PDB file of C-alpha atoms in Angstrom:
ATOM      1  CA  UNK A  26      42.343  17.211 -32.402  1.00  0.00           C
ATOM      2  CA  UNK A  27      39.299  17.482 -33.909  1.00  0.00           C
ATOM      3  CA  UNK A  28      36.566  18.950 -33.044  1.00  0.00           C
ATOM      4  CA  UNK A  29      34.611  15.940 -32.779  1.00  0.00           C
ATOM      5  CA  UNK A  30      37.180  14.778 -30.730  1.00  0.00           C
ATOM      6  CA  UNK A  31      37.371  17.608 -28.303  1.00  0.00           C
ATOM      7  CA  UNK A  32      33.302  17.425 -28.005  1.00  0.00           C
ATOM      8  CA  UNK A  33      33.002  13.520 -27.565  1.00  0.00           C
ATOM      9  CA  UNK A  34      35.448  14.068 -24.526  1.00  0.00           C
ATOM     10  CA  UNK A  35      33.346  17.013 -23.246  1.00  0.00           C
ATOM     11  CA  UNK A  36      30.704  14.793 -23.526  1.00  0.00           C
ATOM     12  CA  UNK A  37      32.148  12.597 -20.992  1.00  0.00           C
ATOM     13  CA  UNK A  38      32.956  14.659 -18.737  1.00  0.00           C
ATOM     14  CA  UNK A  39      29.405  15.907 -18.488  1.00  0.00           C
ATOM     15  CA  UNK A  40      28.211  12.400 -18.195  1.00  0.00           C
ATOM     16  CA  UNK A  41      26.233  11.737 -21.540  1.00  0.00           C
ATOM     17  CA  UNK A  42      28.021   8.604 -22.598  1.00  0.00           C
ATOM     18  CA  UNK A  43      26.932   5.160 -24.766  1.00  0.00           C
ATOM     19  CA  UNK A  44      24.781   5.557 -27.563  1.00  0.00           C
ATOM     20  CA  UNK A  45      23.438   8.402 -26.583  1.00  0.00           C
ATOM     21  CA  UNK A  46      26.501   9.592 -26.784  1.00  0.00           C
ATOM     22  CA  UNK A  47      27.179   7.966 -30.484  1.00  0.00           C
ATOM     23  CA  UNK A  48      24.110   9.587 -31.873  1.00  0.00           C
ATOM     24  CA  UNK A  49      24.695  13.244 -30.582  1.00  0.00           C
ATOM     25  CA  UNK A  50      28.280  13.035 -32.259  1.00  0.00           C
ATOM     26  CA  UNK A  51      26.712  11.601 -35.244  1.00  0.00           C
ATOM     27  CA  UNK A  52      24.133  13.830 -35.528  1.00  0.00           C
ATOM     28  CA  UNK A  53      26.710  17.185 -35.017  1.00  0.00           C
ATOM     29  CA  UNK A  54      29.387  15.321 -37.387  1.00  0.00           C
ATOM     30  CA  UNK A  55      26.299  15.460 -40.078  1.00  0.00           C
ATOM     31  CA  UNK A  56      26.009  19.214 -39.511  1.00  0.00           C
ATOM     32  CA  UNK A  57      28.974  20.002 -39.375  1.00  0.00           C
ATOM     33  CA  UNK A  58      29.448  18.357 -42.843  1.00  0.00           C
ATOM     34  CA  UNK A  59      26.983  20.279 -44.521  1.00  0.00           C
ATOM     35  CA  UNK A  60      27.769  23.836 -42.922  1.00  0.00           C
ATOM     36  CA  UNK A  61      31.856  22.803 -42.510  1.00  0.00           C
ATOM     37  CA  UNK A  62      31.271  25.212 -39.757  1.00  0.00           C
ATOM     38  CA  UNK A  63      32.450  24.493 -37.027  1.00  0.00           C
ATOM     39  CA  UNK A  64      33.119  27.705 -34.929  1.00  0.00           C
ATOM     40  CA  UNK A  65      29.692  28.674 -35.465  1.00  0.00           C
ATOM     41  CA  UNK A  66      28.564  25.702 -34.138  1.00  0.00           C
ATOM     42  CA  UNK A  67      29.722  26.636 -31.060  1.00  0.00           C
ATOM     43  CA  UNK A  68      32.805  25.532 -28.803  1.00  0.00           C
ATOM     44  CA  UNK A  69      32.914  21.952 -27.341  1.00  0.00           C
ATOM     45  CA  UNK A  70      32.205  22.438 -23.589  1.00  0.00           C
ATOM     46  CA  UNK A  71      29.084  24.733 -24.576  1.00  0.00           C
ATOM     47  CA  UNK A  72      27.109  22.090 -26.929  1.00  0.00           C
ATOM     48  CA  UNK A  73      27.925  19.089 -24.539  1.00  0.00           C
ATOM     49  CA  UNK A  74      26.720  21.553 -21.797  1.00  0.00           C
ATOM     50  CA  UNK A  75      23.411  22.312 -23.490  1.00  0.00           C
ATOM     51  CA  UNK A  76      22.899  19.287 -24.341  1.00  0.00           C
ATOM     52  CA  UNK A  77      23.249  18.133 -20.567  1.00  0.00           C
ATOM     53  CA  UNK A  78      20.886  20.564 -19.476  1.00  0.00           C
ATOM     54  CA  UNK A  79      17.945  19.630 -21.779  1.00  0.00           C
ATOM     55  CA  UNK A  80      18.816  16.090 -20.918  1.00  0.00           C
ATOM     56  CA  UNK A  81      18.968  15.931 -17.399  1.00  0.00           C
ATOM     57  CA  UNK A  82      16.026  18.154 -17.282  1.00  0.00           C
ATOM     58  CA  UNK A  83      14.045  15.803 -19.575  1.00  0.00           C
ATOM     59  CA  UNK A  84      15.039  12.601 -17.290  1.00  0.00           C
ATOM     60  CA  UNK A  85      14.015  14.178 -14.385  1.00  0.00           C
ATOM     61  CA  UNK A  86      11.413  14.634 -15.719  1.00  0.00           C
ATOM     62  CA  UNK A  87      10.502  11.433 -16.616  1.00  0.00           C
ATOM     63  CA  UNK A  88      11.726   9.969 -13.700  1.00  0.00           C
ATOM     64  CA  UNK A  89       8.854  11.680 -10.953  1.00  0.00           C
ATOM     65  CA  UNK A  90       6.188  10.463 -13.215  1.00  0.00           C
ATOM     66  CA  UNK A  91       7.990   7.360 -13.703  1.00  0.00           C
ATOM     67  CA  UNK A  92       7.962   6.703 -10.145  1.00  0.00           C
ATOM     68  CA  UNK A  93       4.660   7.338  -9.408  1.00  0.00           C
ATOM     69  CA  UNK A  94       3.335   5.190 -11.954  1.00  0.00           C
ATOM     70  CA  UNK A  95       6.272   2.058 -10.504  1.00  0.00           C
ATOM     71  CA  UNK A  96       4.264   2.593  -7.210  1.00  0.00           C
ATOM     72  CA  UNK A  97       0.940   1.775  -8.485  1.00  0.00           C
ATOM     73  CA  UNK A  98       0.831  -1.726  -8.304  1.00  0.00           C
ATOM     74  CA  UNK A  99       2.787  -1.627  -4.974  1.00  0.00           C
ATOM     75  CA  UNK A 100       0.271   1.278  -3.862  1.00  0.00           C
ATOM     76  CA  UNK A 101      -3.211  -1.794  -4.780  1.00  0.00           C
ATOM     77  CA  UNK A 102      -0.964  -4.931  -3.090  1.00  0.00           C
ATOM     78  CA  UNK A 103      -1.543  -2.092   0.387  1.00  0.00           C
ATOM     79  CA  UNK A 104      -5.345  -2.356  -0.463  1.00  0.00           C
ATOM     80  CA  UNK A 105      -5.940  -5.724  -0.953  1.00  0.00           C
ATOM     81  CA  UNK A 106      -3.881  -6.171   1.735  1.00  0.00           C
ATOM     82  CA  UNK A 107      -5.214  -3.927   4.394  1.00  0.00           C
ATOM     83  CA  UNK A 108      -8.460  -4.278   3.226  1.00  0.00           C
ATOM     84  CA  UNK A 109      -8.892  -7.794   3.744  1.00  0.00           C
ATOM     85  CA  UNK A 110      -6.826  -8.822   5.624  1.00  0.00           C
ATOM     86  CA  UNK A 111      -9.544  -8.525   9.133  1.00  0.00           C
ATOM     87  CA  UNK A 112      -8.341  -8.232  12.796  1.00  0.00           C
ATOM     88  CA  UNK A 113      -4.709  -7.351  12.655  1.00  0.00           C
ATOM     89  CA  UNK A 114      -2.571  -9.828  15.671  1.00  0.00           C
ATOM     90  CA  UNK A 115      -1.361  -9.075  18.726  1.00  0.00           C
ATOM     91  CA  UNK A 116       1.670  -6.815  18.207  1.00  0.00           C
ATOM     92  CA  UNK A 117       3.961  -9.608  20.284  1.00  0.00           C
ATOM     93  CA  UNK A 118       3.012 -12.457  18.970  1.00  0.00           C
ATOM     94  CA  UNK A 119       5.458 -11.984  16.152  1.00  0.00           C
ATOM     95  CA  UNK A 120       8.728 -14.910  15.804  1.00  0.00           C
ATOM     96  CA  UNK A 121      11.518 -12.570  16.417  1.00  0.00           C
ATOM     97  CA  UNK A 122       9.966  -9.596  17.579  1.00  0.00           C
ATOM     98  CA  UNK A 123      13.078  -7.869  17.225  1.00  0.00           C
ATOM     99  CA  UNK A 124      11.540  -7.926  13.528  1.00  0.00           C
ATOM    100  CA  UNK A 125       8.436  -8.148  13.425  1.00  0.00           C
ATOM    101  CA  UNK A 126       7.948  -4.742  15.558  1.00  0.00           C
ATOM    102  CA  UNK A 127      10.367  -3.320  13.449  1.00  0.00           C
ATOM    103  CA  UNK A 128       8.279  -4.460  10.297  1.00  0.00           C
ATOM    104  CA  UNK A 129       5.249  -3.316  11.105  1.00  0.00           C
ATOM    105  CA  UNK A 130       6.448   0.205  11.574  1.00  0.00           C
ATOM    106  CA  UNK A 131       8.134   0.150   8.489  1.00  0.00           C
ATOM    107  CA  UNK A 132       5.236  -1.257   6.901  1.00  0.00           C
ATOM    108  CA  UNK A 133       2.151   1.708   7.972  1.00  0.00           C
ATOM    109  CA  UNK A 134       5.361   3.833   7.779  1.00  0.00           C
ATOM    110  CA  UNK A 135       7.017   3.708   4.438  1.00  0.00           C
ATOM    111  CA  UNK A 136       4.351   3.626   2.139  1.00  0.00           C
ATOM    112  CA  UNK A 137       3.269   7.320   2.833  1.00  0.00           C
ATOM    113  CA  UNK A 138       7.223   8.156   2.458  1.00  0.00           C
ATOM    114  CA  UNK A 139       7.033   7.078  -0.912  1.00  0.00           C
ATOM    115  CA  UNK A 140       3.619   8.197  -2.230  1.00  0.00           C
ATOM    116  CA  UNK A 141       3.927  11.841  -0.422  1.00  0.00           C
ATOM    117  CA  UNK A 142       7.673  12.191  -2.182  1.00  0.00           C
ATOM    118  CA  UNK A 143       5.986  10.795  -5.272  1.00  0.00           C
ATOM    119  CA  UNK A 144       3.138  12.675  -5.151  1.00  0.00           C
ATOM    120  CA  UNK A 145       5.277  15.477  -4.827  1.00  0.00           C
ATOM    121  CA  UNK A 146       7.789  14.572  -8.288  1.00  0.00           C
ATOM    122  CA  UNK A 147       4.428  14.732  -9.636  1.00  0.00           C
ATOM    123  CA  UNK A 148       3.713  18.340  -8.107  1.00  0.00           C
ATOM    124  CA  UNK A 149       7.445  20.174  -9.414  1.00  0.00           C
ATOM    125  CA  UNK A 150       7.374  18.571 -13.069  1.00  0.00           C
ATOM    126  CA  UNK A 151       3.549  20.379 -13.728  1.00  0.00           C
ATOM    127  CA  UNK A 152       4.767  23.572 -12.080  1.00  0.00           C
ATOM    128  CA  UNK A 153       7.242  23.438 -14.225  1.00  0.00           C
ATOM    129  CA  UNK A 154       6.931  21.799 -17.140  1.00  0.00           C
ATOM    130  CA  UNK A 155       7.109  25.272 -19.244  1.00  0.00           C
ATOM    131  CA  UNK A 156      10.136  25.286 -18.892  1.00  0.00           C
ATOM    132  CA  UNK A 157      11.779  23.508 -22.042  1.00  0.00           C
ATOM    133  CA  UNK A 158      14.999  23.360 -19.819  1.00  0.00           C
ATOM    134  CA  UNK A 159      15.508  23.141 -15.856  1.00  0.00           C
ATOM    135  CA  UNK A 160      17.930  24.760 -13.419  1.00  0.00           C
ATOM    136  CA  UNK A 161      20.490  22.336 -12.080  1.00  0.00           C
ATOM    137  CA  UNK A 162      18.633  22.828  -8.124  1.00  0.00           C
ATOM    138  CA  UNK A 163      15.581  21.902 -10.070  1.00  0.00           C
ATOM    139  CA  UNK A 164      16.756  18.441 -11.586  1.00  0.00           C
ATOM    140  CA  UNK A 165      18.407  17.609  -8.206  1.00  0.00           C
ATOM    141  CA  UNK A 166      15.174  18.086  -6.618  1.00  0.00           C
ATOM    142  CA  UNK A 167      13.026  15.682  -8.761  1.00  0.00           C
ATOM    143  CA  UNK A 168      15.610  13.496  -8.687  1.00  0.00           C
ATOM    144  CA  UNK A 169      16.210  13.323  -4.650  1.00  0.00           C
ATOM    145  CA  UNK A 170      11.879  13.003  -4.704  1.00  0.00           C
ATOM    146  CA  UNK A 171      12.400  10.344  -6.797  1.00  0.00           C
ATOM    147  CA  UNK A 172      14.895   8.467  -4.944  1.00  0.00           C
ATOM    148  CA  UNK A 173      13.287   8.965  -2.139  1.00  0.00           C
ATOM    149  CA  UNK A 174       9.722   7.396  -3.506  1.00  0.00           C
ATOM    150  CA  UNK A 175      11.364   4.258  -4.883  1.00  0.00           C
ATOM    151  CA  UNK A 176      13.632   3.306  -1.406  1.00  0.00           C
ATOM    152  CA  UNK A 177      10.557   3.934   0.155  1.00  0.00           C
ATOM    153  CA  UNK A 178       8.520   1.885  -1.775  1.00  0.00           C
ATOM    154  CA  UNK A 179      11.382  -1.200  -1.773  1.00  0.00           C
ATOM    155  CA  UNK A 180      11.348  -0.845   2.330  1.00  0.00           C
ATOM    156  CA  UNK A 181       8.177  -0.929   2.614  1.00  0.00           C
ATOM    157  CA  UNK A 182       7.494  -3.733  -0.185  1.00  0.00           C
ATOM    158  CA  UNK A 183      10.815  -5.936   1.932  1.00  0.00           C
ATOM    159  CA  UNK A 184       8.863  -4.461   4.806  1.00  0.00           C
ATOM    160  CA  UNK A 185       5.086  -6.255   3.644  1.00  0.00           C
ATOM    161  CA  UNK A 186       7.117  -9.493   3.065  1.00  0.00           C
ATOM    162  CA  UNK A 187       8.609  -9.900   7.077  1.00  0.00           C
ATOM    163  CA  UNK A 188       5.693  -8.242   8.589  1.00  0.00           C
ATOM    164  CA  UNK A 189       3.908 -11.743   6.868  1.00  0.00           C
ATOM    165  CA  UNK A 190       6.183 -13.877   7.346  1.00  0.00           C
ATOM    166  CA  UNK A 191       6.753 -12.384  11.158  1.00  0.00           C
ATOM    167  CA  UNK A 192       2.849 -12.496  12.180  1.00  0.00           C
ATOM    168  CA  UNK A 193       2.141 -15.530  10.095  1.00  0.00           C
ATOM    169  CA  UNK A 194       0.532 -17.528  12.569  1.00  0.00           C
ATOM    170  CA  UNK A 195      -2.077 -15.262  12.850  1.00  0.00           C
ATOM    171  CA  UNK A 196      -2.686 -14.317   9.893  1.00  0.00           C
ATOM    172  CA  UNK A 197      -4.267 -15.819   7.051  1.00  0.00           C
ATOM    173  CA  UNK A 198      -2.753 -18.076   5.234  1.00  0.00           C
ATOM    174  CA  UNK A 199      -4.131 -15.986   1.568  1.00  0.00           C
ATOM    175  CA  UNK A 200      -2.870 -13.411   3.603  1.00  0.00           C
ATOM    176  CA  UNK A 201       1.015 -14.473   3.523  1.00  0.00           C
ATOM    177  CA  UNK A 202       0.978 -15.517   0.723  1.00  0.00           C
ATOM    178  CA  UNK A 203      -0.661 -12.898  -1.176  1.00  0.00           C
ATOM    179  CA  UNK A 204       2.092 -10.686   0.593  1.00  0.00           C
ATOM    180  CA  UNK A 205       4.845 -12.194  -0.732  1.00  0.00           C
ATOM    181  CA  UNK A 206       4.208 -13.097  -3.696  1.00  0.00           C
ATOM    182  CA  UNK A 207       2.991  -9.197  -4.953  1.00  0.00           C
ATOM    183  CA  UNK A 208       5.539  -7.554  -3.028  1.00  0.00           C
ATOM    184  CA  UNK A 209       8.187  -9.436  -5.306  1.00  0.00           C
ATOM    185  CA  UNK A 210       6.407  -8.739  -8.346  1.00  0.00           C
ATOM    186  CA  UNK A 211       5.595  -5.034  -7.229  1.00  0.00           C
ATOM    187  CA  UNK A 212       9.469  -4.639  -7.389  1.00  0.00           C
ATOM    188  CA  UNK A 213      10.226  -4.635 -10.449  1.00  0.00           C
ATOM    189  CA  UNK A 214       8.970  -1.426 -11.464  1.00  0.00           C
ATOM    190  CA  UNK A 215      10.602   0.005  -8.844  1.00  0.00           C
ATOM    191  CA  UNK A 216      14.007  -1.645  -9.892  1.00  0.00           C
ATOM    192  CA  UNK A 217      13.148  -0.750 -13.221  1.00  0.00           C
ATOM    193  CA  UNK A 218      12.638   3.380 -12.034  1.00  0.00           C
ATOM    194  CA  UNK A 219      16.172   2.899  -9.838  1.00  0.00           C
ATOM    195  CA  UNK A 220      17.617   1.606 -12.603  1.00  0.00           C
ATOM    196  CA  UNK A 221      16.234   4.427 -14.969  1.00  0.00           C
ATOM    197  CA  UNK A 222      17.246   7.089 -11.922  1.00  0.00           C
ATOM    198  CA  UNK A 223      20.053   5.726 -12.290  1.00  0.00           C
ATOM    199  CA  UNK A 224      20.993   6.601 -15.692  1.00  0.00           C
ATOM    200  CA  UNK A 225      19.909  10.051 -15.595  1.00  0.00           C
ATOM    201  CA  UNK A 226      22.243  10.733 -12.692  1.00  0.00           C
ATOM    202  CA  UNK A 227      25.057  10.707 -14.153  1.00  0.00           C
ATOM    203  CA  UNK A 228      24.576  13.329 -16.088  1.00  0.00           C
ATOM    204  CA  UNK A 229      25.498  17.017 -14.594  1.00  0.00           C
ATOM    205  CA  UNK A 230      23.116  19.736 -15.248  1.00  0.00           C
ATOM    206  CA  UNK A 231      24.446  23.335 -14.271  1.00  0.00           C
ATOM    207  CA  UNK A 232      21.920  25.593 -16.110  1.00  0.00           C
ATOM    208  CA  UNK A 233      21.444  28.615 -13.850  1.00  0.00           C
ATOM    209  CA  UNK A 234      18.364  29.726 -11.555  1.00  0.00           C
ATOM    210  CA  UNK A 235      16.876  28.386  -8.340  1.00  0.00           C
ATOM    211  CA  UNK A 236      14.718  25.434  -6.907  1.00  0.00           C
ATOM    212  CA  UNK A 237      10.818  26.183  -6.248  1.00  0.00           C
ATOM    213  CA  UNK A 238       9.128  25.297  -2.488  1.00  0.00           C
ATOM    214  CA  UNK A 239       5.873  23.264  -1.910  1.00  0.00           C
ATOM    215  CA  UNK A 240       3.726  26.916  -1.928  1.00  0.00           C
ATOM    216  CA  UNK A 241       4.976  27.060  -6.451  1.00  0.00           C
ATOM    217  CA  UNK A 242       4.375  23.489  -6.275  1.00  0.00           C
ATOM    218  CA  UNK A 243       0.290  23.845  -5.174  1.00  0.00           C
ATOM    219  CA  UNK A 244       0.052  27.251  -6.296  1.00  0.00           C
ATOM    220  CA  UNK A 245      -0.457  28.769  -3.623  1.00  0.00           C
ATOM    221  CA  UNK A 246       0.829  32.178  -2.089  1.00  0.00           C
ATOM    222  CA  UNK A 247       1.052  30.536   1.602  1.00  0.00           C
ATOM    223  CA  UNK A 248       4.393  29.961   3.387  1.00  0.00           C
ATOM    224  CA  UNK A 249       5.197  26.257   3.032  1.00  0.00           C
ATOM    225  CA  UNK A 250       5.495  25.634   7.113  1.00  0.00           C
ATOM    226  CA  UNK A 251       1.518  27.207   6.753  1.00  0.00           C
ATOM    227  CA  UNK A 252       1.017  24.360   3.868  1.00  0.00           C
ATOM    228  CA  UNK A 253       3.083  21.325   6.105  1.00  0.00           C
ATOM    229  CA  UNK A 254      -0.232  22.485   9.358  1.00  0.00           C
ATOM    230  CA  UNK A 255      -2.785  22.920   6.581  1.00  0.00           C
ATOM    231  CA  UNK A 256      -1.572  19.305   5.529  1.00  0.00           C
ATOM    232  CA  UNK A 257      -0.640  17.655   8.959  1.00  0.00           C
ATOM    233  CA  UNK A 258      -4.551  19.256   9.842  1.00  0.00           C
ATOM    234  CA  UNK A 259      -6.392  17.227   7.694  1.00  0.00           C
ATOM    235  CA  UNK A 260      -4.036  14.596   7.473  1.00  0.00           C
ATOM    236  CA  UNK A 261      -4.492  14.173  11.868  1.00  0.00           C
ATOM    237  CA  UNK A 262      -8.783  14.745  11.431  1.00  0.00           C
ATOM    238  CA  UNK A 263      -8.737  11.860   8.037  1.00  0.00           C
ATOM    239  CA  UNK A 264      -6.564   9.699  10.966  1.00  0.00           C
ATOM    240  CA  UNK A 265      -9.502  10.685  13.896  1.00  0.00           C
ATOM    241  CA  UNK A 266     -12.579   9.887  11.130  1.00  0.00           C
ATOM    242  CA  UNK A 267     -10.986   6.404   9.910  1.00  0.00           C
ATOM    243  CA  UNK A 268      -9.514   5.123  13.486  1.00  0.00           C
ATOM    244  CA  UNK A 269     -12.928   5.978  15.761  1.00  0.00           C
ATOM    245  CA  UNK A 270     -13.678   6.790  19.357  1.00  0.00           C
ATOM    246  CA  UNK A 271     -10.855   4.445  20.596  1.00  0.00           C
ATOM    247  CA  UNK A 272      -7.691   4.573  17.845  1.00  0.00           C
ATOM    248  CA  UNK A 273      -8.874   7.875  16.391  1.00  0.00           C
ATOM    249  CA  UNK A 274      -7.232  10.336  18.643  1.00  0.00           C
ATOM    250  CA  UNK A 275      -4.273   8.269  19.278  1.00  0.00           C
ATOM    251  CA  UNK A 276      -3.966   7.831  15.496  1.00  0.00           C
ATOM    252  CA  UNK A 277      -4.198  11.604  14.575  1.00  0.00           C
ATOM    253  CA  UNK A 278      -2.119  12.684  17.138  1.00  0.00           C
ATOM    254  CA  UNK A 279       0.047   9.971  15.446  1.00  0.00           C
ATOM    255  CA  UNK A 280      -0.017  11.780  11.883  1.00  0.00           C
ATOM    256  CA  UNK A 281       0.614  15.411  13.036  1.00  0.00           C
ATOM    257  CA  UNK A 282       3.139  14.543  14.241  1.00  0.00           C
ATOM    258  CA  UNK A 283       4.873  12.705  11.971  1.00  0.00           C
ATOM    259  CA  UNK A 284       4.080  15.118   8.875  1.00  0.00           C
ATOM    260  CA  UNK A 285       5.583  18.225  11.040  1.00  0.00           C
ATOM    261  CA  UNK A 286       8.667  15.773  11.656  1.00  0.00           C
ATOM    262  CA  UNK A 287       9.266  14.977   8.192  1.00  0.00           C
ATOM    263  CA  UNK A 288       8.760  18.328   7.254  1.00  0.00           C
ATOM    264  CA  UNK A 289      11.517  19.183   9.131  1.00  0.00           C
ATOM    265  CA  UNK A 290      13.786  17.184   8.284  1.00  0.00           C
ATOM    266  CA  UNK A 291      12.909  16.063   4.351  1.00  0.00           C
ATOM    267  CA  UNK A 292      12.028  20.028   3.129  1.00  0.00           C
ATOM    268  CA  UNK A 293      15.342  20.684   2.636  1.00  0.00           C
ATOM    269  CA  UNK A 294      16.309  18.300   1.216  1.00  0.00           C
ATOM    270  CA  UNK A 295      13.161  17.417  -0.991  1.00  0.00           C
ATOM    271  CA  UNK A 296      12.792  20.813  -1.905  1.00  0.00           C
ATOM    272  CA  UNK A 297       9.723  21.827   0.118  1.00  0.00           C
ATOM    273  CA  UNK A 298      11.480  24.934   1.406  1.00  0.00           C
ATOM    274  CA  UNK A 299      14.592  26.940   1.532  1.00  0.00           C
TER     275      UNK A 299
END
């Protein structure tokens, strides 16, 4: 087999295929024609792995930023819906309570998870902006953060649409129409972000190195759990103020517990702690 045949096989082994693979082979072919030195170019497996590491690093960075941008329409939808919703209908007034109650809960929880995961992705991209090639562990973290953000964003939109249908008797008609239409529109960029993430996730990077923690994302010297507790306290205070004397204390406790529980469950998976 020729050098290009071997390289083609190795590229496929690390997840590089299609037009990207053809471009790489064309560039290598041009180089070999000019130099005539295949041995000096490096072994096919080494060259393929270098391409995979570089492409995976670039793809993971784009996924981190792209996912955040894809969530902007969903965020705007939520701002409009919550700012102009008026009094919420009784939680027990759902058309089908077993569907309406989970939808109402997810409509509140999923957006927070999506926003947190997307922001963490942007922070990790920023923290690693000086590294041309990311360790494979960092690529996995960025992919996971993007995947959680996209999934939670899609769940939030589906929950908002379901909530609108289940509680339509107690909601303004414009609210129901807006929730259904905007949820469909906002799903489009999320679907595009999911497709881009799936494409880059086929690559198999192997660059050495470890992933950072939330402390590295923020550039602070505190331990990850200390960062978590501070963040939970800030969010709890905001919930206390926003909820007023009646609902504030309950909301503050719920937010504090939710942040700490999320950190405990997803902390290692999302690269927040080791």
